[in-house]
XYZ file of C-alpha atoms in Angstrom:
303
model
C -34.155 -49.624 24.865
C -33.392 -45.912 25.286
C -32.570 -46.493 28.958
C -30.096 -49.282 28.124
C -28.496 -47.085 25.450
C -28.000 -44.250 27.959
C -26.541 -46.650 30.553
C -24.050 -47.978 27.986
C -22.995 -44.425 27.106
C -22.542 -43.580 30.803
C -20.500 -46.741 31.395
C -18.274 -45.925 28.422
C -17.798 -42.388 29.752
C -16.933 -43.664 33.243
C -14.398 -46.108 31.792
C -12.632 -43.196 30.112
C -12.291 -41.504 33.502
C -10.779 -44.576 35.166
C -8.004 -46.874 34.019
C -8.173 -50.532 34.996
C -4.486 -51.402 34.798
C -3.397 -55.038 34.564
C 0.142 -56.155 35.385
C 1.778 -59.532 34.944
C 4.398 -59.697 37.659
C 7.065 -62.051 38.962
C 8.449 -62.063 42.483
C 10.885 -63.818 44.778
C 8.649 -65.259 47.485
C 11.546 -65.811 49.884
C 11.698 -62.042 50.435
C 8.065 -61.731 51.579
C 5.655 -63.062 54.201
C 3.246 -64.099 51.424
C 1.209 -62.236 48.840
C -1.771 -61.128 50.919
C -1.737 -58.040 53.067
C -1.443 -58.813 56.750
C -3.329 -56.860 59.400
C -0.067 -55.390 60.654
C 1.293 -54.535 57.211
C -0.254 -51.066 56.813
C 1.032 -50.085 60.263
C 4.380 -51.674 59.425
C 4.650 -49.733 56.157
C 3.899 -46.413 57.871
C 6.413 -47.217 60.609
C 9.109 -48.146 58.104
C 8.440 -45.091 55.935
C 8.715 -42.810 58.973
C 11.864 -44.542 60.156
C 13.404 -44.326 56.695
C 12.567 -40.633 56.349
C 14.122 -39.978 59.759
C 17.248 -41.922 58.829
C 19.829 -39.608 57.274
C 22.896 -41.779 57.739
C 22.593 -43.579 54.414
C 22.329 -41.972 51.013
C 20.564 -45.031 49.611
C 17.436 -45.257 47.418
C 14.111 -45.440 49.251
C 13.343 -49.022 48.174
C 16.778 -50.245 49.264
C 16.288 -48.774 52.725
C 12.715 -50.111 52.885
C 14.001 -53.639 52.232
C 16.815 -53.227 54.767
C 14.478 -51.983 57.490
C 11.845 -54.636 56.711
C 14.504 -57.347 57.038
C 15.477 -55.932 60.436
C 11.857 -56.160 61.582
C 9.390 -58.442 59.797
C 8.930 -59.340 56.151
C 6.287 -57.419 54.226
C 3.648 -58.931 51.971
C 3.974 -58.639 48.194
C 0.694 -56.699 48.098
C 1.821 -54.053 50.574
C 5.227 -53.733 48.932
C 3.607 -53.250 45.511
C 1.047 -50.748 46.815
C 3.848 -48.829 48.515
C 5.635 -48.613 45.140
C 2.418 -47.388 43.487
C 2.053 -44.746 46.163
C 5.604 -43.582 45.501
C 4.716 -42.861 41.861
C 1.505 -41.033 42.766
C -1.067 -43.850 42.583
C -2.859 -44.425 45.877
C -4.930 -47.560 45.327
C -5.348 -51.223 46.237
C -4.394 -54.153 44.030
C -6.348 -57.316 43.216
C -4.474 -60.561 42.498
C -5.388 -63.744 40.651
C -4.522 -65.724 43.767
C -2.673 -65.570 47.062
C 0.651 -67.286 47.530
C 1.997 -68.379 50.915
C 5.196 -67.213 52.548
C 8.200 -68.373 50.528
C 6.140 -69.247 47.427
C 7.293 -67.559 44.221
C 5.526 -66.348 41.094
C 6.732 -66.097 37.525
C 3.258 -65.179 36.242
C 1.037 -63.514 38.820
C -1.734 -61.277 37.442
C -2.871 -58.192 39.322
C -5.113 -55.270 38.474
C -5.825 -51.900 40.024
C -7.931 -48.839 39.244
C -6.595 -45.320 38.972
C -7.997 -41.911 38.052
C -4.840 -41.095 36.110
C -5.133 -40.921 32.337
C -2.753 -42.300 29.726
C -1.721 -38.730 28.969
C -0.742 -38.204 32.599
C 0.913 -41.612 33.002
C 1.678 -43.650 29.851
C 1.761 -47.379 30.597
C 5.395 -47.849 29.575
C 6.421 -45.011 31.877
C 4.363 -46.544 34.700
C 6.033 -49.919 34.143
C 9.533 -48.414 34.187
C 8.852 -46.359 37.317
C 7.389 -49.351 39.141
C 10.320 -51.584 38.233
C 12.705 -48.954 39.585
C 10.843 -49.064 42.914
C 10.308 -52.832 43.040
C 13.691 -54.165 41.908
C 15.179 -56.662 42.598
C 12.482 -58.676 44.430
C 9.545 -57.922 42.102
C 9.366 -57.386 38.339
C 6.497 -56.017 36.258
C 6.783 -58.155 33.128
C 3.831 -56.749 31.181
C 1.333 -53.941 31.658
C -1.880 -53.228 29.745
C -5.429 -51.922 30.139
C -8.632 -53.925 30.532
C -12.299 -52.997 30.831
C -13.590 -52.016 34.262
C -15.351 -55.381 34.506
C -12.033 -57.272 34.520
C -11.142 -58.722 37.929
C -7.797 -60.504 38.307
C -9.255 -63.078 40.702
C -12.853 -63.619 39.619
C -12.179 -63.418 35.866
C -9.481 -66.125 36.010
C -10.401 -69.507 34.500
C -7.251 -71.592 35.036
C -4.327 -71.284 37.430
C -1.156 -73.362 37.141
C 1.498 -74.019 39.769
C 4.955 -75.472 39.188
C 6.850 -77.386 41.885
C 10.582 -78.027 41.485
C 12.268 -80.523 43.793
C 15.289 -82.778 44.134
C 16.803 -85.148 46.658
C 20.363 -84.204 45.758
C 22.563 -81.977 47.898
C 22.335 -78.484 46.439
C 24.291 -75.274 46.879
C 22.913 -73.031 49.654
C 21.727 -70.262 47.333
C 19.437 -72.746 45.495
C 17.600 -73.630 48.722
C 14.841 -70.979 48.437
C 14.077 -71.986 44.833
C 14.478 -75.771 44.591
C 12.936 -77.873 47.356
C 15.058 -80.695 48.734
C 12.770 -83.615 49.614
C 12.866 -87.380 49.859
C 10.860 -89.327 47.298
C 10.681 -92.768 45.724
C 9.708 -93.975 42.267
C 8.591 -91.027 40.070
C 6.094 -93.359 38.365
C 4.240 -93.657 41.682
C 4.236 -89.865 42.022
C 2.559 -89.581 38.611
C 0.008 -92.245 39.529
C -0.793 -90.299 42.684
C -1.114 -87.071 40.689
C -3.549 -88.791 38.319
C -5.819 -89.505 41.298
C -6.500 -85.784 41.680
C -7.778 -85.225 38.143
C -11.402 -84.158 37.846
C -13.866 -82.478 40.193
C -13.453 -83.162 43.915
C -14.323 -81.716 47.296
C -10.875 -80.876 48.692
C -12.003 -80.380 52.296
C -9.155 -82.635 53.477
C -6.552 -80.838 51.359
C -6.640 -77.357 52.808
C -4.947 -75.556 55.617
C -7.076 -74.256 58.471
C -8.088 -70.650 57.922
C -9.366 -70.960 54.345
C -11.863 -68.137 53.851
C -13.970 -69.842 51.186
C -16.993 -71.965 52.067
C -16.896 -73.927 48.802
C -14.164 -76.569 48.758
C -14.971 -78.071 45.342
C -12.285 -77.580 42.700
C -11.544 -79.123 39.309
C -8.014 -80.311 38.531
C -7.389 -80.142 34.785
C -3.789 -81.312 34.618
C -1.225 -82.848 36.974
C 2.049 -83.953 35.396
C 5.572 -84.892 36.445
C 8.696 -84.197 34.396
C 12.258 -85.267 35.210
C 14.816 -82.710 34.092
C 18.246 -81.343 34.976
C 18.338 -77.731 36.157
C 21.756 -76.138 36.644
C 23.106 -79.689 36.322
C 20.915 -80.783 39.267
C 18.639 -83.812 38.639
C 15.173 -82.441 39.422
C 11.524 -83.373 39.212
C 9.034 -80.736 38.075
C 5.316 -81.017 38.797
C 2.697 -78.873 37.050
C -0.837 -78.715 38.456
C -3.610 -76.749 36.713
C -7.069 -76.118 38.150
C -9.919 -73.640 38.169
C -8.732 -72.609 41.625
C -6.945 -73.789 44.749
C -7.637 -73.689 48.468
C -5.140 -72.410 51.006
C -1.957 -74.546 50.838
C -3.827 -77.144 48.753
C -1.054 -77.574 46.183
C 1.658 -78.220 48.774
C -0.539 -80.717 50.643
C -1.369 -82.554 47.405
C 2.314 -82.770 46.485
C 3.294 -84.013 49.944
C 0.669 -86.752 49.642
C 2.153 -87.792 46.284
C 5.637 -87.927 47.800
C 4.318 -90.116 50.629
C 2.800 -92.508 48.089
C 6.186 -92.821 46.358
C 7.819 -93.570 49.729
C 5.123 -96.148 50.641
C 4.107 -94.101 53.693
C 0.553 -94.216 52.379
C -1.019 -96.255 49.585
C -2.838 -95.068 46.485
C -5.991 -96.440 48.116
C -5.334 -94.274 51.201
C -4.878 -91.244 48.984
C -8.118 -91.974 47.140
C -9.958 -92.221 50.465
C -8.666 -88.785 51.449
C -9.671 -87.334 48.073
C -13.147 -88.875 48.457
C -13.413 -87.608 52.071
C -13.791 -91.177 53.323
C -11.529 -90.646 56.327
C -11.151 -88.360 59.319
C -8.516 -85.692 59.852
C -7.288 -87.746 62.801
C -6.654 -90.886 60.710
C -2.970 -91.813 60.523
C -3.093 -92.080 56.739
C -4.620 -88.594 56.340
C -1.841 -86.360 55.010
C -1.790 -82.920 56.644
C 1.876 -82.032 56.133
C 2.929 -79.541 53.484
C 5.708 -79.923 50.947
C 8.435 -77.270 51.444
C 7.325 -73.944 49.993
C 10.615 -72.969 48.337
C 10.125 -74.976 45.150
C 6.600 -73.731 44.434
C 5.821 -71.149 41.736
C 2.592 -69.654 40.425
C 3.494 -69.886 36.747
C 0.359 -69.338 34.653
C -3.101 -67.762 34.816
C -5.599 -68.077 31.958
C -8.615 -65.818 31.392
């Protein structure tokens, strides 16, 4: 009992020395190569920082020049861009996210956390939020910032993740293209019936992109709904899918399968066979295509 008491005191003391900072962020996925850090990103960041420091022709803010130079070369990941902003305000650390979004996929409610040796006296949270938003604007926004215990982990502590997919088959203005997917679809009732097929616990081995790191492909879908609504006077459909987790590109593959059902390219029975893993990847009715990424948003994470 004495040993446990001492350990608890030590843990409490350690927590006072380290802040586990949690941020709820939003970002424009069209400006990044995805959320996760790429192998080349750290080299790319150092190259861009050096090039920017050497460039004296423009009296522009650092972040503006970073975005300009990254557009000239390759897009950065959200993670590297955020960590670069942290570094610029004196916090050299790595971030942990609730999930990874693909290139072009947006987030209105992504949760990240990171550890820092700074204290609240040295860096009040509101000051940290304001400084970060100055560095991250306009592609990323820190919506909320707060502290959690050291045991909190943005990915492993998450219980439910929800994605929103916005799509239309109308002609839309060019500047809506990265944010509303233009796709062909049939009867929305058939889309909802297809979505209902995913509810429950399934092995989604046939609904993942190659390269998924996880070895466990079982996920539980809690909710999958379709809503028809006008956005900016554009007739749209909005899908929400909630689950305990998703595999790489799983959401976009599920949605594409639902669109194919509505277009009679596959039947509900075909879809059920794919969900039940009763077909091969080479079968003609096995959907491997992905719905366009532009209309997809990570919109909610529950802990």
